[in-house]
């Protein structure tokens, strides 16, 4: 074996397995000789046609394939295309052409072959360089493929239990639904909620909570048959998709199996724990024809099981359920037919009386259902993919309005509510950024309001997404602070720019009440973290002054202004401006807040 003096010998690891594909025996000989001379240490096998090459590649592993452009039965680029299509990782490929034909080079590049050699300029050195270069490229591309697969897995599986996550579950449900409609096959969907999980989490710690969920995941996956999907779809919520399980009888049998398997004692941190679950069952096609309805009904059945104390309930339509069923039925139209619209509720600086921002609140009016409150349809949307298109439609509407206001000279920060489910969406950060940049809006003008429950149910995804959003300059607000699983951990772990005290503590706020101490403590906390503090649900003018004294700088509520249409908000602003300019109304900022008359209707 010879090595050229100018270049180092190829690293002495395992020999490179190289497949040389050329229909000309003399050319193959020449190439083999040059490879030997190059000292690159390749183990060369030969193929004289495209089909022979494919056969060789199917039988054995090759690090690099050198392909002549002109082959008897095919062209080099066609062969490259087939090899790429059939191999599951990138493979190093070099094209050898008889002449310096640009068309061939472009064609080869289109097939992802970037290294090529001219037959009349072959030397040991450029052969070695081309092989090295293509191996390096393939190694790099393989790294990318593995990284992409890892990401894909992360976005489809739950990191704790290794079960499919909500995304994958919805995807499988959608596929099963389509197949079932074609074949008249039935299936069951079950939603299982772990009873008293919060208590276990609170008393024994999150670590024990995690171990418990892992064990439940393990037991469920043992139960699953090949065609079944068991998934973790939320904090302590699991779901099952059971193909062929199409009667109440068979569903009850499976539910009983689940109940008894999970009820077997578990040892968590040397302590015996017994778990019970509440199971809600829906059977296709009897209880719903689309995924939104199916999941909404499974959820309702599960809650009925929780209330009744029975381990399992099969869906049956009640009165409230009939409304929810109708919402699920018409929800598609909300986004598709543009039935959603926004109202804006002002946030006021309680110190200066200036408008500090507006919160966009979604509204839905449907020809069949009339006006539907967000608290009724957002949870239904959250159980399906719809929350995604809905959120982006809302974001677009709000930012379009921000542009209109900016063009009128009003640079007002806008807050948009973000559902917990959106942290499962890998596009959230990019889409939010893009929505701002395409409109030329500064990121500081947008705040996303997230509830504590959202952070609780999706802590890992949430943390990553929130960090990226904050890095962009977008504000993050904790909505309804104090009403959920309040934990100071969020303030430490997540980069929060604003806290909104839940209206629970504001509605009954009076100077001598206990809520005063709570507000004062949250104010101290927010100052410590250098976070803006907003009080929600101010219904009484006197509360503005009291809140400001307690250290809360911003406020929002019916006493300041209800959620309003754009037109109504314009009139409201104009009214305020006139009164603020009127010296008789006094110059004290808080008074400025006080003189605002509450608007009469919330429907704008
Ligand atoms: P939220 O984000 O906490 O919004 C504040 C809610 O409190 C709004 O109800 C608002 O009308 C109401 N509110 C404001 N001031 C007062 C007051 O002084 N007294 C009382 N009693 N209520 C007041 P709304 O518009 O019905 O929204 C309810 C919830 O629905 C929102 O709570 C939010 O969680 C959700 N939501 C609203 N719009 C959207 C949206 O665009 N996307 C998402 N994901 N959720 C939204
Ligand atoms: Mg909000
Ligand atoms: Mg709120």
mmCIF file of C-alpha atoms in Angstrom, residues 29-294:
data_model
loop_
_atom_site.group_PDB
_atom_site.id
_atom_site.type_symbol
_atom_site.label_atom_id
_atom_site.label_comp_id
_atom_site.label_asym_id
_atom_site.label_seq_id
_atom_site.Cartn_x
_atom_site.Cartn_y
_atom_site.Cartn_z
ATOM 1 C CA UNK A 29 -9.376 -1.569 -12.717
ATOM 2 C CA UNK A 30 -8.006 1.986 -13.009
ATOM 3 C CA UNK A 31 -10.111 3.184 -10.102
ATOM 4 C CA UNK A 32 -9.109 0.259 -7.907
ATOM 5 C CA UNK A 33 -5.437 0.988 -8.595
ATOM 6 C CA UNK A 34 -5.823 4.667 -7.728
ATOM 7 C CA UNK A 35 -7.592 3.788 -4.471
ATOM 8 C CA UNK A 36 -4.730 1.475 -3.559
ATOM 9 C CA UNK A 37 -2.199 4.179 -4.356
ATOM 10 C CA UNK A 38 -4.044 6.759 -2.311
ATOM 11 C CA UNK A 39 -3.448 4.821 0.881
ATOM 12 C CA UNK A 40 -6.971 5.486 2.027
ATOM 13 C CA UNK A 41 -7.390 1.881 3.063
ATOM 14 C CA UNK A 42 -10.617 0.928 1.394
ATOM 15 C CA UNK A 43 -12.045 -2.545 0.950
ATOM 16 C CA UNK A 44 -13.373 -2.373 -2.600
ATOM 17 C CA UNK A 45 -16.208 -4.441 -4.040
ATOM 18 C CA UNK A 46 -17.383 -4.055 -7.605
ATOM 19 C CA UNK A 47 -20.707 -3.990 -9.447
ATOM 20 C CA UNK A 48 -21.024 -3.742 -13.212
ATOM 21 C CA UNK A 49 -24.618 -2.519 -13.393
ATOM 22 C CA UNK A 50 -27.247 -0.613 -11.468
ATOM 23 C CA UNK A 51 -29.193 -3.739 -10.555
ATOM 24 C CA UNK A 52 -26.062 -5.521 -9.344
ATOM 25 C CA UNK A 53 -25.248 -2.476 -7.229
ATOM 26 C CA UNK A 54 -28.685 -2.548 -5.593
ATOM 27 C CA UNK A 55 -28.304 -6.290 -4.916
ATOM 28 C CA UNK A 56 -24.901 -5.706 -3.275
ATOM 29 C CA UNK A 57 -26.238 -2.861 -1.173
ATOM 30 C CA UNK A 58 -29.145 -4.984 0.007
ATOM 31 C CA UNK A 59 -26.803 -7.791 1.066
ATOM 32 C CA UNK A 60 -24.072 -5.832 2.786
ATOM 33 C CA UNK A 61 -23.065 -2.559 4.337
ATOM 34 C CA UNK A 62 -21.033 0.043 2.428
ATOM 35 C CA UNK A 63 -19.601 3.319 3.697
ATOM 36 C CA UNK A 64 -19.189 4.823 0.272
ATOM 37 C CA UNK A 65 -20.500 4.199 -3.236
ATOM 38 C CA UNK A 66 -18.630 5.395 -6.309
ATOM 39 C CA UNK A 67 -20.951 5.477 -9.313
ATOM 40 C CA UNK A 68 -20.128 5.940 -12.956
ATOM 41 C CA UNK A 69 -22.642 8.224 -14.659
ATOM 42 C CA UNK A 70 -23.065 5.956 -17.667
ATOM 43 C CA UNK A 71 -24.173 2.475 -16.676
ATOM 44 C CA UNK A 72 -25.549 -0.146 -19.018
ATOM 45 C CA UNK A 73 -28.997 -0.446 -17.462
ATOM 46 C CA UNK A 74 -29.439 2.984 -15.879
ATOM 47 C CA UNK A 75 -27.736 6.328 -15.260
ATOM 48 C CA UNK A 76 -25.663 7.190 -12.203
ATOM 49 C CA UNK A 77 -28.214 9.771 -11.032
ATOM 50 C CA UNK A 78 -31.109 7.313 -11.258
ATOM 51 C CA UNK A 79 -29.111 4.822 -9.271
ATOM 52 C CA UNK A 80 -28.223 7.507 -6.689
ATOM 53 C CA UNK A 81 -31.926 8.316 -6.334
ATOM 54 C CA UNK A 82 -32.780 4.648 -5.698
ATOM 55 C CA UNK A 83 -29.976 4.184 -3.219
ATOM 56 C CA UNK A 84 -31.072 7.295 -1.275
ATOM 57 C CA UNK A 85 -34.673 6.158 -1.265
ATOM 58 C CA UNK A 86 -33.846 2.675 -0.009
ATOM 59 C CA UNK A 87 -31.251 3.444 2.626
ATOM 60 C CA UNK A 88 -32.457 4.711 5.990
ATOM 61 C CA UNK A 89 -29.333 6.768 6.745
ATOM 62 C CA UNK A 90 -27.382 9.025 4.380
ATOM 63 C CA UNK A 91 -24.671 7.211 2.461
ATOM 64 C CA UNK A 92 -21.488 8.735 0.986
ATOM 65 C CA UNK A 93 -21.740 8.835 -2.802
ATOM 66 C CA UNK A 94 -19.369 9.996 -5.516
ATOM 67 C CA UNK A 95 -20.313 10.414 -9.162
ATOM 68 C CA UNK A 96 -17.724 9.738 -11.850
ATOM 69 C CA UNK A 97 -18.401 11.376 -15.215
ATOM 70 C CA UNK A 98 -16.692 10.889 -18.545
ATOM 71 C CA UNK A 99 -16.638 14.572 -19.403
ATOM 72 C CA UNK A 100 -17.057 17.908 -17.634
ATOM 73 C CA UNK A 101 -20.774 18.019 -18.392
ATOM 74 C CA UNK A 102 -22.446 20.629 -16.199
ATOM 75 C CA UNK A 103 -25.895 19.137 -16.678
ATOM 76 C CA UNK A 104 -24.748 15.862 -15.164
ATOM 77 C CA UNK A 105 -23.272 17.662 -12.180
ATOM 78 C CA UNK A 106 -26.477 19.630 -11.559
ATOM 79 C CA UNK A 107 -28.553 16.470 -11.965
ATOM 80 C CA UNK A 108 -26.331 14.645 -9.483
ATOM 81 C CA UNK A 109 -26.564 17.497 -6.988
ATOM 82 C CA UNK A 110 -30.340 17.384 -7.194
ATOM 83 C CA UNK A 111 -30.117 13.784 -6.050
ATOM 84 C CA UNK A 112 -27.906 14.860 -3.170
ATOM 85 C CA UNK A 113 -24.600 13.749 -4.685
ATOM 86 C CA UNK A 114 -22.187 16.618 -4.141
ATOM 87 C CA UNK A 115 -18.887 14.871 -4.823
ATOM 88 C CA UNK A 116 -17.908 14.023 -8.354
ATOM 89 C CA UNK A 117 -14.773 13.149 -10.278
ATOM 90 C CA UNK A 118 -13.882 13.576 -13.949
ATOM 91 C CA UNK A 119 -12.656 10.347 -15.540
ATOM 92 C CA UNK A 120 -9.839 11.995 -17.484
ATOM 93 C CA UNK A 121 -8.504 13.811 -14.416
ATOM 94 C CA UNK A 122 -8.387 10.959 -11.948
ATOM 95 C CA UNK A 123 -5.364 10.911 -9.619
ATOM 96 C CA UNK A 124 -4.785 9.025 -6.391
ATOM 97 C CA UNK A 125 -4.949 12.312 -4.546
ATOM 98 C CA UNK A 126 -8.252 13.641 -5.823
ATOM 99 C CA UNK A 127 -9.834 10.183 -5.482
ATOM 100 C CA UNK A 128 -8.796 10.118 -1.822
ATOM 101 C CA UNK A 129 -9.989 13.665 -1.269
ATOM 102 C CA UNK A 130 -13.374 12.977 -2.846
ATOM 103 C CA UNK A 131 -13.852 9.841 -0.723
ATOM 104 C CA UNK A 132 -12.862 11.656 2.437
ATOM 105 C CA UNK A 133 -15.106 14.593 1.680
ATOM 106 C CA UNK A 134 -18.143 12.464 0.897
ATOM 107 C CA UNK A 135 -17.612 10.372 4.061
ATOM 108 C CA UNK A 136 -17.423 13.541 6.128
ATOM 109 C CA UNK A 137 -20.606 14.842 4.549
ATOM 110 C CA UNK A 138 -22.422 11.536 5.088
ATOM 111 C CA UNK A 139 -21.308 11.454 8.730
ATOM 112 C CA UNK A 140 -22.612 14.970 9.218
ATOM 113 C CA UNK A 141 -25.910 14.176 7.499
ATOM 114 C CA UNK A 142 -26.274 10.989 9.563
ATOM 115 C CA UNK A 143 -25.841 13.084 12.714
ATOM 116 C CA UNK A 144 -28.625 15.348 11.483
ATOM 117 C CA UNK A 145 -30.906 12.404 10.723
ATOM 118 C CA UNK A 146 -30.363 10.985 14.223
ATOM 119 C CA UNK A 147 -30.968 14.380 15.816
ATOM 120 C CA UNK A 148 -34.172 14.788 13.801
ATOM 121 C CA UNK A 149 -35.353 11.313 14.839
ATOM 122 C CA UNK A 150 -34.605 12.074 18.474
ATOM 123 C CA UNK A 151 -36.612 15.294 18.229
ATOM 124 C CA UNK A 152 -39.440 13.489 16.494
ATOM 125 C CA UNK A 153 -39.503 10.913 19.249
ATOM 126 C CA UNK A 154 -39.489 13.615 21.903
ATOM 127 C CA UNK A 155 -42.412 15.339 20.243
ATOM 128 C CA UNK A 156 -44.392 12.094 19.995
ATOM 129 C CA UNK A 157 -43.614 10.337 23.275
ATOM 130 C CA UNK A 158 -43.923 11.302 26.879
ATOM 131 C CA UNK A 159 -40.472 11.637 28.432
ATOM 132 C CA UNK A 160 -41.514 10.238 31.806
ATOM 133 C CA UNK A 161 -43.498 7.102 30.938
ATOM 134 C CA UNK A 162 -42.248 6.508 27.382
ATOM 135 C CA UNK A 163 -45.882 6.137 26.352
ATOM 136 C CA UNK A 164 -47.161 8.017 23.285
ATOM 137 C CA UNK A 165 -48.033 11.599 24.224
ATOM 138 C CA UNK A 166 -51.170 13.558 23.446
ATOM 139 C CA UNK A 167 -49.964 14.496 19.940
ATOM 140 C CA UNK A 168 -49.341 10.918 18.904
ATOM 141 C CA UNK A 169 -52.576 9.779 20.549
ATOM 142 C CA UNK A 170 -54.584 12.349 18.584
ATOM 143 C CA UNK A 171 -52.804 11.339 15.414
ATOM 144 C CA UNK A 172 -53.593 7.637 15.942
ATOM 145 C CA UNK A 173 -57.161 8.443 16.894
ATOM 146 C CA UNK A 174 -57.571 10.416 13.671
ATOM 147 C CA UNK A 175 -56.149 7.540 11.612
ATOM 148 C CA UNK A 176 -58.257 4.942 13.403
ATOM 149 C CA UNK A 177 -61.314 7.090 12.853
ATOM 150 C CA UNK A 178 -60.711 7.316 9.115
ATOM 151 C CA UNK A 179 -60.048 3.580 8.837
ATOM 152 C CA UNK A 180 -63.093 2.756 10.982
ATOM 153 C CA UNK A 181 -65.369 4.887 8.799
ATOM 154 C CA UNK A 182 -64.181 3.009 5.712
ATOM 155 C CA UNK A 183 -64.460 -0.448 7.241
ATOM 156 C CA UNK A 184 -67.401 -0.128 9.667
ATOM 157 C CA UNK A 185 -65.083 -1.248 12.439
ATOM 158 C CA UNK A 186 -65.803 -0.070 15.968
ATOM 159 C CA UNK A 187 -63.345 1.046 18.624
ATOM 160 C CA UNK A 188 -63.335 2.444 22.138
ATOM 161 C CA UNK A 189 -61.564 5.453 23.606
ATOM 162 C CA UNK A 190 -60.958 5.612 27.336
ATOM 163 C CA UNK A 191 -59.718 8.501 29.397
ATOM 164 C CA UNK A 192 -58.282 7.594 32.763
ATOM 165 C CA UNK A 193 -57.585 10.017 35.534
ATOM 166 C CA UNK A 194 -55.574 9.034 38.589
ATOM 167 C CA UNK A 195 -57.626 9.743 41.703
ATOM 168 C CA UNK A 196 -55.994 11.831 44.408
ATOM 169 C CA UNK A 197 -52.815 12.223 42.361
ATOM 170 C CA UNK A 198 -52.411 15.831 43.477
ATOM 171 C CA UNK A 199 -52.529 14.707 47.109
ATOM 172 C CA UNK A 200 -49.865 12.071 46.485
ATOM 173 C CA UNK A 201 -47.757 14.652 44.687
ATOM 174 C CA UNK A 202 -48.200 17.207 47.456
ATOM 175 C CA UNK A 203 -47.621 14.915 50.412
ATOM 176 C CA UNK A 204 -44.840 12.700 49.054
ATOM 177 C CA UNK A 205 -43.192 15.111 46.647
ATOM 178 C CA UNK A 206 -42.955 15.435 42.878
ATOM 179 C CA UNK A 207 -40.297 12.791 42.685
ATOM 180 C CA UNK A 208 -42.674 10.197 44.144
ATOM 181 C CA UNK A 209 -45.421 11.552 41.860
ATOM 182 C CA UNK A 210 -43.161 10.975 38.860
ATOM 183 C CA UNK A 211 -42.321 7.438 39.987
ATOM 184 C CA UNK A 212 -45.994 6.687 40.393
ATOM 185 C CA UNK A 213 -46.801 7.917 36.886
ATOM 186 C CA UNK A 214 -43.900 5.906 35.490
ATOM 187 C CA UNK A 215 -45.201 2.746 37.177
ATOM 188 C CA UNK A 216 -48.722 3.388 35.886
ATOM 189 C CA UNK A 217 -47.294 3.894 32.387
ATOM 190 C CA UNK A 218 -45.378 0.634 32.697
ATOM 191 C CA UNK A 219 -48.439 -1.332 33.823
ATOM 192 C CA UNK A 220 -50.623 0.114 31.091
ATOM 193 C CA UNK A 221 -48.097 -0.719 28.396
ATOM 194 C CA UNK A 222 -48.037 -4.335 29.688
ATOM 195 C CA UNK A 223 -51.806 -4.467 29.243
ATOM 196 C CA UNK A 224 -51.824 -3.126 25.689
ATOM 197 C CA UNK A 225 -52.330 -5.475 22.749
ATOM 198 C CA UNK A 226 -50.452 -4.775 19.528
ATOM 199 C CA UNK A 227 -53.258 -2.735 17.983
ATOM 200 C CA UNK A 228 -53.990 -0.687 21.135
ATOM 201 C CA UNK A 229 -52.528 2.681 22.026
ATOM 202 C CA UNK A 230 -52.099 3.667 25.641
ATOM 203 C CA UNK A 231 -50.916 7.254 26.022
ATOM 204 C CA UNK A 232 -50.209 9.858 28.653
ATOM 205 C CA UNK A 233 -52.211 12.857 27.538
ATOM 206 C CA UNK A 234 -51.827 15.203 30.477
ATOM 207 C CA UNK A 235 -50.387 15.481 33.998
ATOM 208 C CA UNK A 236 -52.173 12.524 35.581
ATOM 209 C CA UNK A 237 -54.383 11.716 32.615
ATOM 210 C CA UNK A 238 -53.948 8.649 30.469
ATOM 211 C CA UNK A 239 -55.918 7.508 27.447
ATOM 212 C CA UNK A 240 -56.484 4.262 25.609
ATOM 213 C CA UNK A 241 -57.474 3.644 22.025
ATOM 214 C CA UNK A 242 -58.813 0.104 21.705
ATOM 215 C CA UNK A 243 -59.408 -1.068 18.174
ATOM 216 C CA UNK A 244 -62.167 -3.682 17.827
ATOM 217 C CA UNK A 245 -63.530 -2.973 21.308
ATOM 218 C CA UNK A 246 -66.979 -1.889 20.154
ATOM 219 C CA UNK A 247 -69.515 -2.783 22.838
ATOM 220 C CA UNK A 248 -70.228 -1.691 26.391
ATOM 221 C CA UNK A 249 -69.566 -5.267 27.468
ATOM 222 C CA UNK A 250 -66.077 -5.513 25.992
ATOM 223 C CA UNK A 251 -65.211 -1.972 27.149
ATOM 224 C CA UNK A 252 -66.236 -2.877 30.699
ATOM 225 C CA UNK A 253 -64.001 -5.937 30.584
ATOM 226 C CA UNK A 254 -60.970 -3.823 29.567
ATOM 227 C CA UNK A 255 -61.807 -1.097 32.098
ATOM 228 C CA UNK A 256 -61.977 -3.714 34.840
ATOM 229 C CA UNK A 257 -58.575 -5.065 33.766
ATOM 230 C CA UNK A 258 -57.121 -1.552 33.909
ATOM 231 C CA UNK A 259 -58.695 -0.921 37.304
ATOM 232 C CA UNK A 260 -57.422 -4.139 38.855
ATOM 233 C CA UNK A 261 -53.930 -3.862 37.327
ATOM 234 C CA UNK A 262 -53.445 -0.343 38.617
ATOM 235 C CA UNK A 263 -54.972 -1.196 41.971
ATOM 236 C CA UNK A 264 -52.282 -3.795 42.674
ATOM 237 C CA UNK A 265 -50.017 -2.276 45.360
ATOM 238 C CA UNK A 266 -47.004 -0.274 44.143
ATOM 239 C CA UNK A 267 -43.876 0.364 46.145
ATOM 240 C CA UNK A 268 -42.865 3.993 45.812
ATOM 241 C CA UNK A 269 -39.900 5.123 47.909
ATOM 242 C CA UNK A 270 -40.272 2.112 50.203
ATOM 243 C CA UNK A 271 -43.921 2.841 50.828
ATOM 244 C CA UNK A 272 -46.936 0.907 49.696
ATOM 245 C CA UNK A 273 -49.233 2.899 47.433
ATOM 246 C CA UNK A 274 -52.530 1.810 45.919
ATOM 247 C CA UNK A 275 -53.889 3.745 43.000
ATOM 248 C CA UNK A 276 -57.453 4.055 41.811
ATOM 249 C CA UNK A 277 -58.451 5.572 38.515
ATOM 250 C CA UNK A 278 -61.660 6.986 37.110
ATOM 251 C CA UNK A 279 -62.290 5.779 33.588
ATOM 252 C CA UNK A 280 -64.548 7.430 31.008
ATOM 253 C CA UNK A 281 -65.466 5.368 27.941
ATOM 254 C CA UNK A 282 -66.702 6.312 24.489
ATOM 255 C CA UNK A 283 -67.574 3.781 21.827
ATOM 256 C CA UNK A 284 -67.339 4.630 18.159
ATOM 257 C CA UNK A 285 -69.621 5.176 16.293
ATOM 258 C CA UNK A 286 -72.327 5.388 19.011
ATOM 259 C CA UNK A 287 -70.979 8.292 21.053
ATOM 260 C CA UNK A 288 -69.294 10.557 18.501
ATOM 261 C CA UNK A 289 -68.163 10.657 14.909
ATOM 262 C CA UNK A 290 -65.093 12.915 15.141
ATOM 263 C CA UNK A 291 -62.104 13.144 17.443
ATOM 264 C CA UNK A 292 -63.162 16.387 19.148
ATOM 265 C CA UNK A 293 -66.527 14.956 20.142
ATOM 266 C CA UNK A 294 -65.116 11.574 21.105
#
